[in-house]
XYZ file of C-alpha atoms in Angstrom:
698
model
C 11.992 -2.211 -64.789
C 14.055 -0.441 -62.278
C 11.055 1.455 -61.066
C 9.076 -1.802 -60.815
C 11.874 -3.424 -58.681
C 12.013 -0.547 -56.385
C 8.159 -0.361 -55.960
C 8.162 -4.047 -55.038
C 11.101 -3.573 -52.439
C 9.263 -0.628 -50.968
C 5.847 -2.539 -50.708
C 7.778 -5.492 -49.104
C 9.676 -3.269 -46.621
C 6.834 -3.557 -43.837
C 6.602 -7.388 -44.181
C 10.495 -7.543 -43.949
C 10.498 -5.462 -40.806
C 7.793 -7.380 -39.104
C 9.547 -10.630 -40.161
C 12.695 -9.269 -38.652
C 11.084 -8.324 -35.343
C 9.449 -11.932 -35.176
C 12.729 -13.671 -35.688
C 14.539 -11.084 -33.643
C 17.154 -10.597 -36.430
C 19.228 -7.670 -36.498
C 18.967 -4.715 -38.850
C 22.474 -5.569 -40.231
C 21.263 -8.995 -41.150
C 18.649 -7.648 -43.379
C 21.175 -5.000 -44.791
C 24.328 -7.031 -45.658
C 25.842 -3.876 -47.297
C 25.828 -2.024 -43.994
C 28.738 -2.798 -41.657
C 27.942 -4.119 -38.058
C 27.952 -1.320 -35.506
C 31.081 -1.341 -33.300
C 30.691 -2.295 -29.674
C 30.177 0.837 -27.554
C 32.226 0.994 -24.302
C 32.851 3.542 -21.588
C 36.181 5.014 -21.864
C 38.331 7.624 -20.034
C 36.322 10.940 -20.032
C 32.856 9.232 -20.658
C 30.006 11.016 -19.262
C 27.299 9.012 -17.666
C 23.889 10.706 -16.997
C 21.386 9.009 -14.449
C 17.875 10.333 -14.558
C 16.421 10.052 -10.959
C 18.139 10.276 -7.660
C 16.222 7.653 -5.796
C 17.775 4.362 -4.532
C 18.074 2.894 -8.097
C 19.942 6.049 -9.291
C 22.259 6.496 -6.361
C 23.007 2.646 -6.072
C 23.914 2.581 -9.852
C 26.180 5.688 -9.473
C 27.975 4.227 -6.489
C 28.504 0.775 -8.245
C 29.509 2.235 -11.504
C 32.059 4.614 -10.104
C 33.544 1.797 -8.178
C 33.627 -0.598 -11.069
C 35.123 1.997 -13.402
C 37.900 2.808 -10.814
C 38.831 -0.823 -10.269
C 38.932 -1.129 -14.140
C 41.186 1.910 -14.346
C 38.564 3.853 -16.205
C 38.003 7.654 -15.156
C 34.387 8.695 -15.819
C 31.985 11.514 -14.942
C 28.606 10.606 -13.359
C 25.880 13.171 -13.223
C 22.559 12.603 -11.351
C 19.655 14.651 -12.308
C 16.934 14.770 -9.689
C 13.822 17.047 -10.195
C 12.914 17.122 -6.470
C 14.677 19.460 -4.139
C 18.277 18.567 -3.669
C 20.845 20.453 -1.597
C 24.422 20.071 -2.930
C 26.869 19.382 -0.141
C 29.622 21.454 -1.369
C 27.443 24.559 -2.023
C 25.739 24.479 1.349
C 28.750 23.193 3.295
C 26.439 20.761 4.945
C 26.893 17.003 5.614
C 23.575 15.894 4.106
C 22.059 16.044 0.698
C 18.173 16.666 1.498
C 15.732 15.283 -1.120
C 12.344 16.793 -0.164
C 8.797 16.017 -0.844
C 7.277 12.453 -0.666
C 8.854 9.338 -2.310
C 5.930 7.075 -2.248
C 7.349 4.155 -0.379
C 6.672 2.179 2.776
C 10.180 2.615 3.882
C 11.114 -0.844 5.061
C 14.793 -1.873 4.592
C 15.050 -5.633 4.459
C 17.767 -7.730 5.769
C 19.060 -8.090 2.217
C 19.217 -4.219 1.811
C 21.042 -3.792 5.140
C 23.560 -6.434 4.200
C 24.001 -4.724 0.867
C 24.823 -1.443 2.455
C 27.291 -2.973 4.695
C 28.940 -4.692 1.544
C 29.169 -1.154 -0.007
C 30.705 0.141 3.195
C 27.728 2.473 3.683
C 26.869 2.838 7.445
C 23.382 4.092 7.925
C 23.320 7.073 10.315
C 21.259 6.597 13.454
C 19.280 9.667 12.555
C 18.018 8.061 9.292
C 16.889 4.944 11.097
C 13.283 5.618 12.320
C 12.938 2.104 14.012
C 14.765 -1.037 14.287
C 12.696 -4.322 13.586
C 12.865 -7.143 15.951
C 9.631 -8.913 15.373
C 7.426 -9.676 12.254
C 3.753 -10.273 12.887
C 1.652 -12.141 10.452
C -2.064 -11.640 11.077
C -4.132 -14.454 10.016
C -7.908 -15.038 10.450
C -7.331 -17.501 13.422
C -4.235 -16.259 15.213
C -1.174 -14.053 14.709
C 2.227 -15.783 13.993
C 5.138 -13.805 15.365
C 8.615 -14.309 13.941
C 11.799 -13.268 15.580
C 14.157 -11.075 13.382
C 17.551 -12.441 13.754
C 19.069 -10.127 11.173
C 19.184 -6.357 10.862
C 16.113 -4.759 9.470
C 15.140 -1.098 9.665
C 12.368 1.312 8.783
C 13.298 4.689 7.232
C 11.704 7.541 5.507
C 12.904 8.035 1.895
C 11.908 11.752 1.678
C 11.250 14.625 4.049
C 7.486 13.948 4.325
C 5.356 13.532 6.508
C 5.036 17.281 6.891
C 6.152 18.544 10.480
C 9.052 16.010 10.950
C 11.672 18.042 12.815
C 14.408 15.716 11.410
C 13.097 15.713 7.792
C 16.598 16.279 6.444
C 17.548 12.804 7.556
C 16.111 10.426 5.076
C 17.217 7.426 3.128
C 17.376 8.923 -0.268
C 19.297 11.947 1.014
C 21.849 9.525 2.619
C 22.357 7.596 -0.662
C 22.665 10.797 -2.545
C 25.281 12.073 -0.153
C 26.973 8.568 -0.546
C 27.138 9.013 -4.394
C 28.469 12.509 -4.240
C 31.272 11.190 -1.815
C 32.018 8.524 -4.479
C 32.401 11.181 -7.084
C 28.981 11.753 -8.513
C 27.560 15.315 -9.154
C 23.874 16.214 -8.636
C 21.748 18.562 -10.785
C 18.475 19.694 -9.554
C 16.383 19.817 -12.760
C 13.873 17.908 -14.771
C 14.769 16.173 -18.096
C 12.466 17.192 -20.864
C 14.063 15.456 -23.819
C 16.572 12.936 -25.158
C 17.934 12.540 -28.598
C 20.864 11.086 -30.360
C 23.617 13.507 -31.821
C 25.279 13.159 -35.079
C 28.192 11.375 -33.389
C 25.631 8.879 -31.718
C 25.865 10.173 -28.126
C 22.758 11.105 -26.243
C 21.808 14.791 -25.858
C 19.807 15.499 -22.819
C 17.672 18.684 -22.509
C 16.252 20.180 -19.174
C 13.339 22.198 -18.268
C 13.378 26.001 -18.000
C 16.668 26.611 -19.896
C 18.513 25.898 -23.121
C 21.217 23.858 -21.365
C 21.984 20.444 -22.701
C 24.450 17.741 -21.795
C 25.868 15.232 -24.342
C 26.184 11.888 -22.518
C 28.006 8.790 -23.537
C 25.404 6.556 -21.505
C 22.045 7.426 -19.982
C 20.527 5.328 -17.121
C 16.840 6.137 -16.518
C 15.988 5.529 -12.758
C 12.981 7.769 -12.643
C 10.609 5.292 -11.205
C 7.108 4.219 -12.171
C 5.499 7.076 -10.281
C 7.554 9.783 -11.853
C 7.044 8.104 -15.392
C 3.484 6.933 -15.404
C 2.310 9.906 -13.194
C 1.204 9.503 -9.528
C -2.502 9.278 -9.223
C -2.403 11.639 -6.385
C -0.780 14.313 -8.565
C -2.934 13.981 -11.703
C -1.031 16.821 -13.448
C 2.013 14.796 -14.084
C 2.535 13.463 -17.526
C 4.238 10.411 -18.973
C 7.849 10.914 -20.042
C 7.319 10.015 -23.708
C 10.958 10.803 -24.620
C 11.969 7.561 -23.230
C 9.678 5.593 -25.561
C 10.948 7.681 -28.490
C 14.518 6.795 -27.666
C 13.820 3.138 -27.095
C 11.181 1.942 -29.649
C 9.315 -1.009 -28.429
C 9.856 -0.001 -24.735
C 6.808 -0.838 -22.602
C 6.751 -0.002 -18.811
C 5.851 -2.661 -16.231
C 2.286 -3.311 -15.070
C 1.533 -1.600 -11.994
C -1.074 -1.688 -9.298
C -2.611 1.151 -7.125
C -1.893 1.379 -3.537
C -2.938 3.609 -0.584
C -0.228 4.845 1.775
C -0.938 7.034 4.668
C 1.064 8.256 7.723
C -0.259 8.428 11.230
C 1.113 10.515 14.167
C 0.803 8.921 17.715
C 1.382 12.398 19.103
C 2.116 12.267 22.881
C 0.766 8.610 23.269
C 4.043 7.193 24.315
C 2.371 3.834 25.270
C 1.105 3.191 21.750
C 4.401 4.297 20.241
C 6.209 1.799 22.399
C 3.658 -0.832 22.009
C 4.217 -1.141 18.195
C 7.763 -0.086 18.121
C 10.238 -2.621 16.795
C 7.540 -4.708 14.999
C 6.304 -5.098 11.479
C 2.677 -6.045 10.973
C 1.471 -7.872 7.832
C -2.366 -8.293 7.819
C -3.745 -10.506 5.247
C -7.544 -9.508 5.175
C -9.876 -6.471 5.518
C -13.644 -7.019 5.686
C -16.378 -8.076 3.391
C -17.049 -4.462 2.505
C -13.327 -3.390 2.510
C -11.635 -6.077 0.346
C -7.913 -5.873 1.048
C -5.257 -8.510 0.217
C -2.298 -7.081 2.100
C -1.856 -4.490 4.936
C 1.455 -3.478 6.107
C 1.908 -1.424 9.180
C 5.487 -0.074 9.633
C 6.425 1.834 12.798
C 8.709 4.789 12.590
C 9.238 6.337 15.929
C 6.167 8.497 16.823
C 4.961 7.861 13.248
C 3.256 4.849 11.622
C 3.118 4.193 7.985
C 0.250 2.079 6.676
C 0.103 0.505 3.102
C -3.114 -1.079 1.816
C -3.324 -3.263 -1.280
C -6.449 -5.036 -2.674
C -9.468 -4.940 -4.665
C -10.983 -1.961 -2.736
C -7.976 0.026 -3.655
C -7.759 -0.961 -7.307
C -11.228 0.375 -7.934
C -10.886 3.403 -5.903
C -10.029 7.105 -6.715
C -8.431 9.818 -4.841
C -11.836 10.978 -3.690
C -12.282 7.623 -1.997
C -8.948 7.736 0.278
C -10.483 9.327 3.312
C -13.349 6.976 3.352
C -11.271 4.023 2.980
C -8.881 5.229 5.783
C -11.779 5.636 8.113
C -13.294 2.353 7.359
C -9.911 0.550 7.849
C -9.345 2.226 11.159
C -12.753 0.914 12.359
C -11.946 -2.654 11.496
C -12.143 -4.684 14.655
C -8.682 -6.349 14.311
C -7.182 -2.856 13.482
C -8.905 -1.150 16.545
C -7.126 -3.634 18.869
C -3.826 -2.712 17.339
C -4.438 1.099 16.773
C -7.140 2.062 19.153
C -9.069 5.076 18.016
C -9.063 6.399 21.636
C -5.299 6.933 21.149
C -6.169 10.051 19.131
C -3.999 9.050 16.171
C -3.677 11.881 13.627
C -3.598 11.196 9.860
C -0.855 13.274 8.394
C -0.657 12.623 4.737
C -2.019 10.379 2.032
C -0.780 9.225 -1.277
C -1.673 6.737 -3.963
C 1.543 5.443 -5.633
C 1.812 2.743 -8.105
C 3.497 -0.530 -7.179
C 5.271 -2.717 -9.845
C 3.707 -6.130 -10.602
C 5.337 -7.022 -13.786
C 8.539 -6.518 -15.914
C 9.120 -3.984 -18.612
C 9.627 -4.910 -22.213
C 12.824 -3.920 -24.238
C 14.240 -1.718 -21.407
C 17.488 -0.859 -23.283
C 18.898 0.748 -26.437
C 22.159 1.919 -27.603
C 23.783 4.107 -24.855
C 20.464 3.904 -22.734
C 18.981 1.631 -20.244
C 16.238 1.603 -17.747
C 16.991 0.595 -14.065
C 14.975 0.407 -10.904
C 11.151 -0.199 -10.700
C 10.631 1.359 -14.099
C 12.263 -1.975 -15.318
C 10.934 -4.280 -12.660
C 10.812 -5.090 -8.952
C 9.897 -8.005 -6.634
C 6.281 -8.513 -6.305
C 4.874 -6.669 -3.253
C 8.206 -7.007 -1.406
C 11.612 -5.364 -1.022
C 11.520 -2.825 -3.835
C 14.735 -1.193 -2.576
C 16.359 -4.546 -2.604
C 15.344 -5.056 -6.350
C 16.762 -1.484 -7.126
C 20.039 -2.462 -5.703
C 20.261 -5.740 -7.526
C 19.334 -4.322 -10.842
C 21.634 -1.397 -10.377
C 24.643 -3.424 -9.505
C 23.826 -5.658 -12.507
C 23.682 -2.704 -14.941
C 26.884 -1.260 -13.481
C 28.677 -4.598 -14.216
C 27.416 -4.834 -17.825
C 28.207 -1.197 -18.565
C 31.870 -1.654 -17.519
C 32.619 -5.196 -18.517
C 30.228 -5.883 -21.650
C 29.456 -2.482 -23.155
C 26.716 0.112 -23.495
C 25.478 -0.841 -26.956
C 22.109 -2.441 -27.283
C 23.261 -6.016 -28.023
C 25.724 -6.066 -25.056
C 22.902 -4.527 -22.661
C 20.421 -7.198 -23.988
C 22.906 -9.975 -23.004
C 23.331 -8.450 -19.564
C 19.723 -7.970 -19.075
C 18.467 -11.322 -20.436
C 19.065 -13.352 -17.329
C 17.717 -10.743 -15.014
C 14.435 -10.375 -17.132
C 14.014 -14.068 -17.070
C 14.585 -14.240 -13.414
C 11.978 -11.517 -12.383
C 9.359 -12.794 -14.905
C 9.523 -16.285 -13.428
C 10.022 -14.933 -9.859
C 6.937 -12.571 -10.087
C 4.818 -15.096 -11.795
C 5.463 -17.614 -8.828
C 4.971 -14.790 -6.396
C 1.376 -14.495 -7.520
C 1.023 -18.196 -6.712
C 2.514 -17.734 -3.279
C 0.048 -14.926 -2.433
C -2.940 -16.814 -3.876
C -2.038 -19.631 -1.505
C -1.720 -17.170 1.358
C -5.154 -15.456 0.614
C -6.843 -18.989 0.499
C -5.176 -20.355 3.658
C -4.701 -17.229 5.914
C -8.139 -15.567 5.307
C -10.143 -18.708 6.143
C -10.544 -19.455 9.941
C -10.268 -23.292 9.557
C -7.442 -23.246 7.141
C -5.417 -20.395 8.944
C -5.766 -22.422 12.148
C -4.205 -25.596 10.551
C -1.306 -23.468 9.238
C -0.912 -21.801 12.713
C -1.016 -25.052 14.456
C 1.501 -26.633 12.123
C 3.972 -23.713 12.640
C 3.529 -23.870 16.453
C 4.030 -27.636 16.528
C 7.055 -27.285 14.558
C 8.306 -24.558 16.717
C 7.796 -26.578 19.845
C 9.440 -29.832 18.536
C 12.316 -28.605 16.286
C 15.212 -26.213 16.576
C 15.130 -22.912 14.755
C 17.350 -24.032 11.860
C 15.100 -27.028 11.163
C 11.804 -25.226 11.009
C 10.629 -25.500 7.394
C 7.246 -23.740 7.783
C 8.785 -20.788 9.807
C 11.409 -20.293 7.152
C 8.775 -20.127 4.514
C 6.739 -17.531 6.350
C 10.077 -15.522 7.154
C 11.150 -15.501 3.436
C 7.635 -14.573 2.313
C 7.249 -11.606 4.770
C 10.745 -10.348 4.847
C 11.750 -10.634 0.955
C 14.708 -12.738 2.155
C 14.363 -15.345 -0.720
C 12.914 -15.376 -4.221
C 9.494 -16.789 -4.828
C 10.767 -19.621 -6.815
C 12.536 -21.109 -3.717
C 9.433 -20.280 -1.615
C 7.150 -22.204 -3.908
C 9.562 -25.171 -3.871
C 9.733 -25.044 -0.087
C 5.924 -24.894 0.154
C 5.391 -28.117 -1.986
C 8.277 -30.021 -0.374
C 6.911 -33.342 0.844
C 8.307 -32.631 4.312
C 6.453 -29.349 4.406
C 3.234 -30.845 3.233
C 3.585 -33.575 5.919
C 4.230 -30.990 8.640
C 1.030 -29.233 7.710
C -0.887 -32.524 7.525
C 0.404 -34.132 10.759
C 1.325 -31.131 12.882
C -1.426 -28.877 11.516
C -4.667 -30.649 10.303
C -4.668 -33.680 12.646
C -3.699 -31.705 15.663
C -6.064 -29.104 14.727
C -8.937 -31.625 14.637
C -7.807 -33.263 17.902
C -7.719 -29.962 19.678
C -11.134 -28.861 18.421
C -12.620 -32.142 19.756
C -10.858 -31.496 23.031
C -12.467 -27.933 23.124
C -15.806 -29.378 22.531
C -15.339 -31.929 25.381
C -14.275 -29.475 27.870
C -16.868 -26.797 26.828
C -14.223 -24.178 25.507
C -15.859 -21.649 23.318
C -13.804 -18.991 21.686
C -15.705 -15.746 22.202
C -14.866 -12.186 21.167
C -11.849 -12.222 23.021
C -8.468 -12.314 21.085
C -6.699 -15.541 19.953
C -2.998 -15.105 20.823
C 0.059 -17.207 20.486
C 1.113 -19.149 23.598
C 3.593 -21.737 22.037
C 7.265 -21.660 23.143
C 10.084 -22.495 20.887
C 12.157 -25.681 21.565
C 15.326 -23.629 22.517
C 13.524 -21.269 24.762
C 11.808 -24.169 26.617
C 15.045 -26.045 27.111
C 16.839 -23.089 28.628
C 13.929 -22.157 31.030
C 13.330 -25.749 31.863
C 16.917 -26.286 33.050
C 16.935 -23.107 35.218
C 13.591 -23.994 36.797
C 14.647 -27.650 37.546
C 17.725 -26.548 39.148
C 15.952 -24.174 41.503
C 13.226 -26.669 42.342
C 15.269 -29.864 42.318
C 13.962 -30.919 45.806
C 10.468 -30.694 44.594
C 10.900 -32.521 41.199
C 13.221 -35.430 42.289
C 16.112 -36.631 40.091
C 16.141 -37.674 36.540
C 13.915 -36.731 33.629
C 10.147 -35.851 34.236
C 7.267 -37.757 32.818
C 5.550 -34.438 31.924
C 6.883 -30.967 30.974
C 5.205 -28.090 29.266
C 5.783 -24.305 29.019
C 3.455 -21.545 27.706
C 4.014 -17.847 27.144
C 1.755 -14.879 26.235
C 2.351 -11.092 25.865
C 0.223 -8.854 28.003
C -0.129 -5.182 27.761
C -0.533 -4.615 31.568
C 1.756 -3.847 34.666
C 3.275 -6.935 36.291
C 1.383 -6.095 39.517
C -2.095 -6.337 37.837
C -1.134 -9.658 36.193
C -0.022 -10.830 39.702
C -3.277 -9.857 41.288
C -5.228 -11.578 38.647
C -3.113 -14.776 39.089
C -4.162 -14.718 42.670
C -7.876 -15.342 41.670
C -6.795 -18.715 40.343
C -8.720 -20.500 42.966
C -11.664 -18.091 43.284
C -15.124 -19.209 42.078
C -15.739 -15.876 40.281
C -12.523 -15.860 38.249
C -13.059 -15.271 34.527
C -10.407 -17.621 33.145
C -9.548 -21.396 33.462
C -13.038 -22.738 33.968
C -13.191 -25.841 31.761
C -15.861 -28.474 32.000
C -15.016 -31.492 34.334
C -12.316 -29.368 36.257
C -13.230 -27.407 39.394
C -10.357 -25.255 40.766
C -10.871 -24.135 44.411
C -8.637 -22.570 47.000
C -9.338 -24.690 50.113
C -7.071 -22.869 52.477
C -4.928 -19.747 52.967
C -5.038 -16.493 51.176
C -4.515 -15.668 47.611
C -0.775 -15.284 46.516
C 0.289 -16.108 50.030
C 2.820 -19.071 50.647
C 1.196 -21.962 52.187
C -2.214 -21.540 50.523
C -3.647 -24.672 49.002
C -5.571 -25.038 45.789
C -7.498 -28.055 44.967
C -8.013 -29.499 41.471
C -11.226 -31.499 41.375
C -11.310 -33.420 38.132
C -13.651 -36.067 36.756
C -12.845 -38.869 37.142
C -11.815 -38.100 40.776
C -8.767 -40.321 40.640
C -7.158 -37.569 38.569
C -7.760 -34.875 41.190
C -4.566 -33.315 43.078
C -3.684 -30.371 45.136
C -1.230 -27.435 44.825
C 0.512 -25.660 47.700
C 2.096 -22.201 47.056
C 5.834 -22.383 48.007
C 6.962 -18.891 47.003
C 5.445 -15.693 46.024
C 7.240 -12.503 44.840
C 4.626 -9.777 43.918
C 4.741 -8.659 40.135
C 7.366 -11.314 39.512
C 6.341 -15.183 40.009
C 4.409 -17.665 41.845
C 5.545 -21.241 42.310
C 3.212 -24.091 43.298
C 4.230 -27.662 44.297
C 2.098 -30.579 43.231
C 1.255 -32.325 46.577
C -0.660 -35.660 45.689
C -3.039 -37.412 43.354
C -2.510 -36.962 39.688
C 1.111 -35.622 39.952
C 3.941 -37.333 41.933
C 6.513 -34.556 42.636
C 6.092 -31.453 40.551
C 5.897 -27.801 40.071
C 3.424 -25.188 38.372
C 5.454 -21.985 37.867
C 4.099 -18.545 36.896
C 6.726 -16.022 35.803
C 6.089 -12.428 34.973
C 8.915 -10.501 33.179
C 9.295 -7.389 31.103
C 8.819 -8.082 27.380
C 11.844 -7.163 25.395
C 12.349 -6.226 21.804
C 16.102 -6.639 21.286
C 17.574 -4.735 24.134
C 14.637 -2.494 24.502
C 12.241 -2.998 27.511
C 8.679 -1.898 27.119
C 6.757 -0.116 30.022
C 3.741 -2.103 31.249
C 4.252 -4.819 28.584
C 5.025 -8.094 30.161
C 5.524 -11.818 29.209
C 3.602 -14.198 31.433
C 5.086 -17.776 31.180
C 3.777 -20.925 32.874
C 5.857 -23.980 33.277
C 4.330 -27.404 34.325
C 6.455 -30.304 35.254
C 5.778 -33.556 37.222
C 5.920 -37.271 37.213
C 3.052 -39.732 37.079
C 2.284 -42.091 40.100
C 1.157 -44.645 37.591
C 1.698 -44.977 33.741
C -2.048 -45.339 33.353
C -2.484 -41.567 34.232
C -0.361 -40.617 31.331
C -3.074 -42.038 29.004
C -6.039 -40.709 30.942
C -4.795 -37.082 30.785
C -2.427 -36.703 27.891
C -0.199 -33.828 27.424
C -2.243 -32.143 24.599
C -5.016 -31.668 26.925
C -2.840 -29.396 29.019
C -1.871 -27.461 25.828
C -5.563 -26.917 24.912
C -6.679 -25.833 28.441
C -3.813 -23.480 29.204
C -3.835 -22.048 25.529
C -7.591 -21.044 25.871
C -7.183 -20.036 29.477
C -4.049 -17.720 28.979
C -6.080 -15.906 26.059
C -8.969 -15.391 28.455
C -6.493 -14.163 31.038
C -5.026 -11.601 28.776
C -8.448 -10.217 27.890
C -9.278 -9.927 31.481
C -5.992 -8.210 32.459
C -5.899 -5.801 29.423
C -9.548 -4.625 29.630
């Protein structure tokens, strides 16, 4: 009888275990004769071992040591890093150098920069490869440029690319040094095994020797490329010991990327051209299918990241072919011209996280960093900081047993699962609307309309683009912002309707977009108001008193010396000029010499009642031209051309200028306002400035 009962219980054990997992019941519930395990906590003398010396590991060490100190607990923190690490004390240096490549784009978002300041970590100037002042979002129709009003930087996380003279200055080394200053120790080795000891602590084994360390808590911060094996280094094997320690652990889903480094060499012009700007390009070509391209300047170097179906289906043998095809794409050749003799320094194909790990914790062990999860396609370092800070808080305040860790991780898992699911919807929307010429024109026009009519803090669409490109906000909030009724109305009224109106205007005036670039010419409301006030004060005698019936301002960046732009503006009244030649409007110089005060330019417009003349009042070579409106269509007014050096922050770029045009006048009769409405000026000058840019730059 006893044997039969035992047999039945043994036979039913698998079903009971499955039932337990399904209901997520504890083992102690199914075994009432066993006492529940005590809550495990860190105490004085506890040893915490961190596997991986990247951002997640260093951030966790710093946060944990500070939390422990504030709680009155003295603990020992050891970071194990398999890449080359120089210990500060041993070498008597001020740096910890982590060598090799760390498979990262190297962008520090505004959130990361704020987090560093919060931790009191001042990033050394030598670690910062470039400061970001502008984010450019390339769409099929036009590029939308966003000013960066918060601190953002680009860095190298490791010592690559090969040949860098300042390779010891990198972000991971800086964080390692900071963790050592906080009290952590660093061991250069590779972990080969984990197991529980008789007293329940974790025994850690290392490669190449018989040394072991008994730890009270282990944080795995090795990253997906160390764990899953980087595809560029196919010899690496998964670290199976992690799954042995945490039954049921499944790493997050990943996606293949292609990252390569370019060297601009002695081409200072190209280096300064892209310096201070991040580029997000949302399409490749019909043969090279890409969903996202990131171009990150880093001094004389450029980091390029490619994501898309063409990369998903490729192998390492395809890397050079893909890079060559990418560099020959028309929109890339304009940004990174092949004649610049750019050299490709190194290539890697790391994994990028697209999901969340399952069951990333156990008794005395937890996974942190991108082996747990990360924001979809954006701000992986920011995710590492957030998750590391959370784990440090849980380990000190809740405990290090599985149940305590589960409670701490629960909200984070839910947050990232929801956030990354919604992130896929955000990028689906972007792919649909930004890769199509008509749809991307609607979005561009909606953003520019909003920019011209609202102050910066009230621009909904610009905030959506900023949060998406910079990683400033979670995807949940971005989705809610996208589908807000006011955002939809802005796209409909300021985007769709204005685009249709402008398109019809282009047809009427015979404007055909050719092979020349389409560039942004819209000016923000705050910029317009500042410049308008200055110009009206300077030319008050020509504009009269009170408000003007008509005011407009346009600006465009040009990669050309101011003198060259000035000379081309002198052809404004010439018959053979290659810009501003719309149907029904004939612009001719009827007296005087080009760019000489006193010369008169006649606008002959159909119907002729709209015709008028301009007289050049003032001319400063390479700087500005100011015309007064003499008679006809305008009654007292100014057409003002201004050439000024283009600035990125406080940095002035040689031979890169900003051409601005201001038009302001009064109508002699209100009827004229309706015969030639303001939007016609917008269409004509937008088209003509893009033509002028092409002429000047080529």
